Short mmCIF file of C-alpha atoms in Angstrom, two decimals:
data_model
loop_
_atom_site.label_atom_id
_atom_site.label_comp_id
_atom_site.label_asym_id
_atom_site.label_seq_id
_atom_site.Cartn_x
_atom_site.Cartn_y
_atom_site.Cartn_z
CA MET A 1 22.56 6.22 8.85
CA LYS A 2 25.29 4.10 10.82
CA LYS A 3 28.08 5.16 8.37
CA PHE A 4 30.36 6.58 11.03
CA LEU A 5 30.62 7.86 14.59
CA SER A 6 29.76 11.57 14.21
CA SER A 7 31.09 14.17 17.04
CA VAL A 8 27.42 14.10 18.07
CA PHE A 9 27.54 10.68 18.57
CA VAL A 10 30.67 10.53 20.62
CA ALA A 11 29.99 13.40 22.70
CA ALA A 12 26.52 12.12 23.56
CA ALA A 13 28.28 8.55 24.28
CA LEU A 14 30.75 9.95 26.54
CA LEU A 15 28.37 12.07 28.46
CA ILE A 16 25.81 9.22 29.00
CA GLY A 17 28.15 6.56 29.34
CA GLY A 18 30.82 8.46 31.26
CA GLY A 19 28.94 8.29 34.48
CA LEU A 20 27.64 11.83 34.46
CA PHE A 21 24.13 10.56 34.87
CA VAL A 22 24.67 7.25 36.32
CA ASN A 23 21.26 7.34 38.24
CA ALA A 24 18.56 8.86 35.80
CA VAL A 25 16.20 9.41 38.22
CA ASP A 26 15.65 9.40 42.21
CA VAL A 27 13.39 6.18 41.34
CA ASP A 28 10.27 8.19 42.06
CA ALA A 29 6.86 8.37 39.97
CA ALA A 30 8.04 9.85 36.66
CA THR A 31 7.15 10.67 33.07
CA LEU A 32 9.69 9.10 30.84
CA LEU A 33 11.39 11.01 27.93
CA ARG A 34 12.56 9.47 24.50
CA VAL A 35 15.25 10.97 22.44
CA TYR A 36 16.72 9.67 19.26
CA ASN A 37 20.58 9.59 17.97
CA PRO A 38 20.03 9.94 14.03
CA ASN A 39 23.64 8.72 13.67
CA SER A 40 23.61 5.45 15.67
CA GLY A 41 19.86 4.57 15.43
CA GLU A 42 19.49 4.61 19.44
CA HIS A 43 16.54 5.43 21.23
CA HIS A 44 17.54 6.61 24.91
CA TYR A 45 15.32 6.92 27.85
CA THR A 46 15.43 8.92 30.90
CA ALA A 47 13.22 10.58 33.49
CA ASN A 48 16.20 13.28 34.19
CA THR A 49 15.18 16.54 31.89
CA ASN A 50 18.61 17.68 32.47
CA GLU A 51 20.24 14.46 30.52
CA ARG A 52 17.39 14.91 27.94
CA ASN A 53 18.09 18.35 27.56
CA HIS A 54 21.78 17.97 27.23
CA LEU A 55 21.38 15.53 24.47
CA VAL A 56 19.36 17.48 22.52
CA LYS A 57 21.76 20.14 22.45
CA VAL A 58 24.50 17.75 20.92
CA GLY A 59 22.36 16.85 18.53
CA TRP A 60 19.99 14.12 19.68
CA ARG A 61 16.53 14.54 18.59
CA ASN A 62 13.50 15.10 21.29
CA GLU A 63 10.65 12.71 20.75
CA GLY A 64 9.13 13.76 23.83
CA ILE A 65 7.14 11.78 26.38
CA ALA A 66 7.40 7.68 26.29
CA TRP A 67 5.47 6.86 29.00
CA ASP A 68 4.93 7.23 32.55
CA THR A 69 6.31 5.36 35.60
CA PRO A 70 5.21 4.38 39.12
CA ALA A 71 6.66 5.11 42.43
CA LYS A 72 6.95 1.75 43.46
CA GLY A 73 7.17 -1.38 41.03
CA ALA A 74 9.76 -3.58 39.55
CA ALA A 75 13.32 -1.84 39.21
CA VAL A 76 14.36 -1.02 35.59
CA TYR A 77 18.18 -1.51 35.49
CA ARG A 78 20.46 0.42 32.98
CA LEU A 79 23.66 -0.54 31.12
CA TYR A 80 25.68 0.74 28.72
CA ASN A 81 28.27 -0.88 26.03
CA PRO A 82 31.06 1.29 25.70
CA ASN A 83 32.18 -0.62 22.91
CA VAL A 84 29.29 0.44 20.38
CA GLY A 85 27.86 3.17 22.85
CA ASP A 86 24.35 1.64 23.33
CA HIS A 87 21.95 1.66 26.21
CA HIS A 88 20.04 -1.40 27.57
CA TYR A 89 17.23 -1.93 29.91
CA THR A 90 15.98 -4.66 31.79
CA THR A 91 13.97 -5.65 34.76
CA THR A 92 15.73 -9.04 34.85
CA LEU A 93 18.73 -9.10 37.63
CA SER A 94 20.22 -12.30 35.73
CA GLU A 95 20.35 -10.22 32.48
CA LYS A 96 21.95 -7.48 34.11
CA ASN A 97 24.27 -9.31 35.98
CA HIS A 98 25.73 -11.27 32.65
CA LEU A 99 25.80 -7.88 30.69
CA VAL A 100 28.34 -6.53 33.43
CA LYS A 101 30.35 -9.74 33.58
CA VAL A 102 30.54 -9.71 29.89
CA GLY A 103 31.61 -5.76 29.94
CA TRP A 104 28.73 -3.65 29.83
CA ARG A 105 28.70 -0.97 32.56
CA TYR A 106 26.11 -0.76 35.15
CA GLU A 107 24.59 2.72 35.42
CA GLY A 108 21.91 1.93 38.34
CA ILE A 109 17.86 1.98 38.26
CA ALA A 110 16.47 4.13 35.93
CA TRP A 111 13.06 4.10 36.85
CA GLN A 112 10.12 1.54 38.09
CA SER A 113 8.08 -0.69 35.66
CA GLY A 114 4.53 -1.09 37.17
CA GLY A 115 0.66 -0.63 35.85
CA SER A 116 -1.51 -2.03 33.32
CA ILE A 117 -0.26 -1.10 30.03
CA PRO A 118 2.33 -3.18 28.67
CA VAL A 119 5.61 -1.67 26.88
CA TYR A 120 6.78 -4.45 24.23
CA ARG A 121 10.47 -5.07 23.52
CA LEU A 122 11.94 -6.17 20.37
CA TYR A 123 15.43 -6.82 18.97
CA ASN A 124 17.09 -6.29 15.78
CA PRO A 125 19.65 -9.07 15.08
CA ASN A 126 21.02 -7.11 12.46
CA ALA A 127 21.58 -3.78 13.94
CA ARG A 128 25.06 -3.21 15.77
CA THR A 129 23.45 -0.22 18.07
CA GLY A 130 20.01 0.57 18.68
CA THR A 131 19.46 -3.14 19.04
CA HIS A 132 16.37 -2.93 21.16
CA HIS A 133 13.33 -0.97 20.55
CA TYR A 134 10.55 -0.58 23.30
CA THR A 135 6.77 0.57 22.19
CA LEU A 136 3.60 0.67 23.79
CA ASN A 137 1.85 0.50 20.42
CA ALA A 138 1.10 -3.00 19.35
CA ASN A 139 0.62 -2.32 15.49
CA GLU A 140 3.99 -1.06 15.69
CA LYS A 141 5.37 -4.17 17.27
CA ASN A 142 3.64 -6.43 14.69
CA HIS A 143 4.74 -4.32 11.98
CA LEU A 144 8.59 -4.63 13.17
CA VAL A 145 8.11 -8.57 13.78
CA LYS A 146 7.16 -8.71 9.94
CA VAL A 147 9.98 -6.57 8.64
CA GLY A 148 12.47 -9.01 10.85
CA TRP A 149 12.58 -7.62 14.15
CA ARG A 150 12.44 -10.19 16.98
CA TYR A 151 9.58 -9.93 19.58
CA GLU A 152 10.99 -10.50 23.13
CA GLY A 153 7.87 -10.10 25.20
CA ILE A 154 6.48 -7.60 27.44
CA GLY A 155 9.97 -5.54 28.60
CA PHE A 156 8.31 -3.29 31.06
CA TYR A 157 4.68 -1.86 32.37
CA SER A 158 3.26 1.83 32.52
CA THR A 159 0.90 3.32 34.38
CA LYS A 160 0.08 5.75 31.68
CA ALA A 161 0.60 6.08 27.84
CA PRO A 162 1.18 9.30 25.77
CA SER A 163 -2.21 10.77 24.50
CA SER A 164 -1.34 9.30 20.97
CA SER A 165 1.56 6.38 21.51
CA GLY A 166 3.55 5.40 18.57
CA GLY A 167 5.50 8.38 17.62
CA GLY A 168 6.20 10.29 20.98
CA THR A 169 4.53 13.52 21.53
CA SER A 170 4.98 16.44 19.05
CA ASN A 171 8.34 17.80 19.21
CA PRO A 172 7.79 20.07 22.49
CA GLY A 173 7.77 23.85 21.61
CA VAL A 174 7.86 23.52 17.84
CA THR A 175 4.61 25.26 16.84
CA PRO A 176 2.94 23.94 13.50
CA LYS A 177 3.65 26.32 10.62
CA LYS A 178 0.89 27.34 8.44
CA VAL A 179 1.30 26.21 4.84
CA ASP A 180 -0.70 26.36 1.76
CA VAL A 181 -2.31 29.56 2.71
CA ASN A 182 -5.23 30.97 0.86
CA ILE A 183 -5.47 27.98 -1.50
CA THR A 184 -7.00 25.27 0.75
CA GLY A 185 -10.33 23.90 -0.12
CA VAL A 186 -12.51 21.38 1.67
CA GLY A 187 -11.44 18.06 1.88
CA GLY A 188 -8.06 18.01 0.25
CA ALA A 189 -9.34 20.60 -2.90
CA GLU A 190 -7.07 23.16 -4.02
CA GLN A 191 -8.87 26.48 -4.48
CA ASN A 192 -8.41 30.21 -4.16
CA ARG A 193 -9.71 30.72 -0.46
CA PRO A 194 -8.15 33.77 1.60
CA GLY A 195 -7.66 32.77 5.17
CA SER A 196 -7.39 29.33 4.44
CA TYR A 197 -4.48 27.16 5.52
CA ARG A 198 -3.24 23.64 6.23
CA LEU A 199 -0.92 22.64 9.07
CA LEU A 200 2.90 21.40 8.92
CA TYR A 201 3.73 19.38 12.26
CA SER A 202 6.97 18.11 13.23
CA ASN A 203 6.42 14.48 14.36
CA LYS A 204 2.82 14.75 15.16
CA PRO A 205 2.10 11.62 17.50
CA TYR A 206 0.33 8.41 15.71
CA ASP A 207 -3.33 7.97 16.34
CA ASN A 208 -3.32 4.79 18.49
CA ALA A 209 -5.13 1.72 17.07
CA SER A 210 -4.62 -2.28 16.20
CA LEU A 211 -4.88 -2.40 12.69
CA SER A 212 -5.38 -5.99 11.14
CA GLY A 213 -6.57 -7.53 7.87
CA ASN A 214 -6.22 -6.38 4.66
CA ALA A 215 -6.29 -2.56 3.76
CA ARG A 216 -9.20 -1.22 1.62
CA ILE A 217 -6.58 0.31 -0.34
CA ASP A 218 -2.74 -0.57 -0.57
CA PHE A 219 -0.42 1.58 -3.07
CA SER A 220 3.32 0.93 -3.17
CA ALA A 221 6.06 1.35 -5.45
CA ASN A 222 10.15 1.85 -5.87
CA ILE A 223 10.80 5.33 -6.24
CA LYS A 224 14.10 7.15 -7.38
CA ILE A 225 14.03 10.81 -6.79
CA SER A 226 16.63 13.53 -7.62
CA GLY A 227 16.87 17.26 -7.55
CA ASN A 228 19.39 20.32 -7.71
CA LYS A 229 16.96 23.05 -6.59
CA ASN A 230 16.52 24.86 -3.43
CA ASP A 231 13.08 22.90 -2.79
CA TYR A 232 11.84 20.39 -4.52
CA GLU A 233 9.41 17.26 -3.68
CA MET A 234 7.05 14.29 -4.82
CA GLN A 235 3.84 12.91 -3.34
CA PHE A 236 2.39 9.45 -3.53
CA VAL A 237 -0.90 9.68 -2.63
CA ILE A 238 -4.23 7.69 -2.33
CA GLY A 239 -7.47 9.94 -2.69
CA GLY A 240 -11.01 9.55 -2.79
CA ASN A 241 -13.45 10.03 -5.63
CA GLY A 242 -15.43 13.31 -5.70
CA ASP A 243 -15.68 17.05 -4.28
CA GLY A 244 -14.13 17.17 -0.98
CA SER A 245 -13.35 13.53 -1.02
CA GLY A 246 -9.87 13.27 0.86
CA GLN A 247 -6.63 12.80 0.22
CA VAL A 248 -3.65 10.74 2.29
CA GLY A 249 -0.09 9.60 1.42
CA VAL A 250 3.70 10.28 1.85
CA GLY A 251 5.58 12.90 0.32
CA LEU A 252 9.51 13.10 0.04
CA HIS A 253 10.64 16.86 0.22
CA TYR A 254 13.81 18.65 0.16
CA GLN A 255 14.00 22.17 1.35
CA ALA A 256 16.99 24.08 1.96
CA GLY A 257 17.68 25.32 5.38
CA SER A 258 18.90 24.34 8.99
CA ASP A 259 15.63 23.82 11.09
CA ALA A 260 16.22 19.98 12.02
CA ASN A 261 12.39 20.01 13.69
CA PHE A 262 11.17 19.69 9.77
CA ALA A 263 14.50 17.92 8.62
CA GLN A 264 15.74 20.84 6.28
CA GLY A 265 18.76 20.39 4.42
CA ARG A 266 17.99 16.87 3.48
CA ILE A 267 14.96 14.95 2.00
CA ASN A 268 12.45 14.34 4.48
CA THR A 269 9.63 12.24 4.74
CA THR A 270 6.12 14.01 5.17
CA ASN A 271 2.97 12.34 5.77
CA ILE A 272 -0.06 13.89 4.11
CA ASN A 273 -3.91 13.61 5.62
CA PHE A 274 -6.59 15.54 3.98
CA PRO A 275 -9.58 14.11 5.45
CA ALA A 276 -12.79 14.28 3.15
CA ASN A 277 -14.76 17.03 4.05
CA ALA A 278 -12.09 18.41 6.63
CA GLY A 279 -12.23 22.26 6.94
CA VAL A 280 -9.55 24.71 5.72
CA THR A 281 -7.96 26.20 8.91
CA GLY A 282 -5.69 23.16 10.11
CA GLN A 283 -8.00 20.49 10.10
CA GLN A 284 -5.91 19.06 7.01
CA TYR A 285 -2.00 18.44 7.64
CA TYR A 286 1.27 17.24 6.91
CA SER A 287 3.60 15.89 9.41
CA VAL A 288 7.28 15.71 8.95
CA ASN A 289 8.76 12.28 10.36
CA THR A 290 12.20 13.34 11.30
CA ASN A 291 13.18 9.49 12.49
CA ALA A 292 12.00 7.99 8.96
CA PRO A 293 14.53 5.89 7.07
CA ARG A 294 17.30 8.30 5.51
CA VAL A 295 16.49 9.32 1.32
CA ASN A 296 19.39 10.17 -0.59
CA ASN A 297 19.30 12.25 -3.60
CA GLY A 298 19.37 10.18 -6.62
CA GLY A 299 18.54 7.11 -4.11
CA THR A 300 15.67 4.62 -4.45
CA VAL A 301 13.31 4.05 -1.53
CA HIS A 302 10.10 1.99 -1.06
CA LEU A 303 7.06 4.02 -0.52
CA ARG A 304 3.81 2.32 0.53
CA VAL A 305 0.32 3.96 1.66
CA LYS A 306 -2.71 2.03 3.18
CA TYR A 307 -6.21 3.26 3.74
CA PHE A 308 -8.39 1.23 6.14
CA ALA A 309 -12.02 1.32 5.90
CA SER A 310 -12.09 1.69 9.53
CA GLY A 311 -11.04 4.92 9.13
CA TYR A 312 -7.09 4.95 9.16
CA MET A 313 -4.40 5.62 7.19
CA GLN A 314 -0.63 3.95 7.46
CA THR A 315 2.37 5.20 5.62
CA PHE A 316 5.68 3.15 5.02
CA VAL A 317 9.58 3.85 3.78
CA ASN A 318 11.45 1.09 3.42
CA ASN A 319 9.02 -1.10 5.10
CA THR A 320 9.40 0.91 8.25
CA LEU A 321 6.05 2.52 9.65
CA VAL A 322 6.40 5.99 9.47
CA GLY A 323 2.69 7.30 9.99
CA GLN A 324 -0.49 6.17 11.38
CA TYR A 325 -3.50 8.59 11.65
CA ARG A 326 -7.36 8.77 12.10
CA THR A 327 -8.45 9.93 8.38
CA SER A 328 -11.48 9.46 5.98
CA LEU A 329 -11.85 9.19 2.12
CA THR A 330 -15.22 8.90 0.28
CA THR A 331 -15.84 7.59 -3.23
CA LYS A 332 -18.55 7.56 -5.69
CA SER A 333 -21.30 4.73 -6.18
CA ASP A 334 -18.47 2.89 -8.02
CA GLY A 335 -16.30 2.67 -5.14
CA ALA A 336 -13.19 3.72 -7.13
CA TYR A 337 -10.19 5.65 -5.30
CA ILE A 338 -7.92 7.77 -7.38
CA LEU A 339 -4.43 6.74 -6.70
CA HIS A 340 -1.68 9.40 -8.26
CA ASP A 341 1.72 10.91 -7.93
CA THR A 342 2.79 14.67 -8.03
CA THR A 343 6.20 16.01 -8.53
CA ASN A 344 8.62 19.15 -9.50
CA THR A 345 11.44 16.95 -9.82
CA PRO A 346 12.65 14.03 -11.68
CA ILE A 347 11.35 10.69 -9.89
CA THR A 348 11.30 7.59 -11.63
CA ILE A 349 8.76 4.69 -10.54
CA SER A 350 8.97 1.19 -10.62
CA ASN A 351 7.43 -2.22 -9.42
CA LEU A 352 4.10 0.01 -8.99
CA LYS A 353 1.68 -2.45 -6.91
CA VAL A 354 -2.24 -1.84 -5.92
CA TYR A 355 -4.32 -3.97 -3.71
CA LYS A 356 -7.95 -3.51 -3.11
CA ASP A 357 -9.40 -5.63 0.19
CA GLY A 358 -6.41 -7.80 -0.03
CA LYS A 359 -6.97 -8.45 -4.12
CA ASP A 360 -4.21 -7.57 -6.56
CA VAL A 361 -6.13 -5.02 -8.50
CA THR A 362 -2.70 -3.38 -10.30
CA LYS A 363 -3.64 -4.15 -13.77
CA SER A 364 -7.22 -4.34 -13.81
CA GLY A 365 -8.47 -1.04 -12.18
CA PRO A 366 -10.72 1.01 -14.28
CA VAL A 367 -7.93 3.07 -15.46
CA PRO A 368 -4.65 1.53 -13.97
CA LEU A 369 -1.43 3.19 -13.67
CA PRO A 370 1.77 1.85 -15.65
CA THR A 371 3.98 -0.06 -13.00
CA SER A 372 6.94 1.59 -14.37
CA TYR A 373 7.53 5.04 -15.65
CA SER A 374 9.39 8.69 -15.07
CA HIS A 375 8.47 12.13 -15.34
CA SER A 376 9.60 15.39 -13.63
CA SER A 377 6.90 17.74 -13.29
CA GLY A 378 2.83 17.23 -12.80
CA SER A 379 0.91 14.31 -11.84
CA LYS A 380 0.17 10.99 -13.06
CA SER A 381 -3.06 9.21 -11.60
CA GLY A 382 -4.98 5.94 -12.15
CA ALA A 383 -8.44 4.84 -10.78
CA TYR A 384 -8.88 1.39 -9.07
#
């Protein structure tokens, strides 16, 4: 993702680093907006809708609302590094002054920090740009720490979180698409059912929850995917056991086209959430995460799906959290879950692992999957 400075990155860097929006807001109470640069990995925060709209026009991705800010509180200083095109935000005057001394440009007070909701600040020591990340989601914070980010404490405070923090809001103006029309059955089943459908979202917000302890089922593997068609995909799924028992998982999907809201024209990452006994008019859904780590044709990525007994699912790509949603799976009296992959394109699976309530059951399930295999069509499944 950071191989080069594209024209999108350069244009945006010249705009927001060149003084056109030095004072992002008039420092009133405001709704803070978030955009993402897919080439540099930077998240940018602003309360200026004109700035947000311009950045979207030059290729940044609109991630909706970050959080709400008060009219009175601690000033949040905004700085810009002209050498790498990165922004930084801090309430600490000494930090602001130090960064200015070493070459950063001070761009004024961006917003006010205040309220009772903490916004966590993290640092990626391995990145050159997009080195800091800010989130209200404690679970996201904890996961980033596990994969190597440094937790730097509470960066700011917010007066109000989005209705579902963790992934911003659904892309504004992007209407979910009806898919699987006339073939959607209750609770994840596939059947001929006129009028039925699932919904396909663009960046559906995460459901906020602090998930700790072992997942009921933890399913992971390395996946190599390749394809040469205009539409190909594979899915990596944990299912319940029985009619309408639900399915959750993550898919890799290539679809020709140019709709960036659904990551067309490249292999996208799609969350799958078909809760047990869910209805057939949009209660089951997919959500494309356009900010997930990039997946290359012929490349290998690590996929992981977790289902928690508390009624939540999580998905990961290369150890990055890409989805967290409320859901439910049901099983028969034996308590076994059905794990499977489905594909219409060549895939190779390796290092497959399954944990149940923290215990490694990879080779001891009632019907275990191989830990390595390849195929190009259909499904392979196991019971655990």
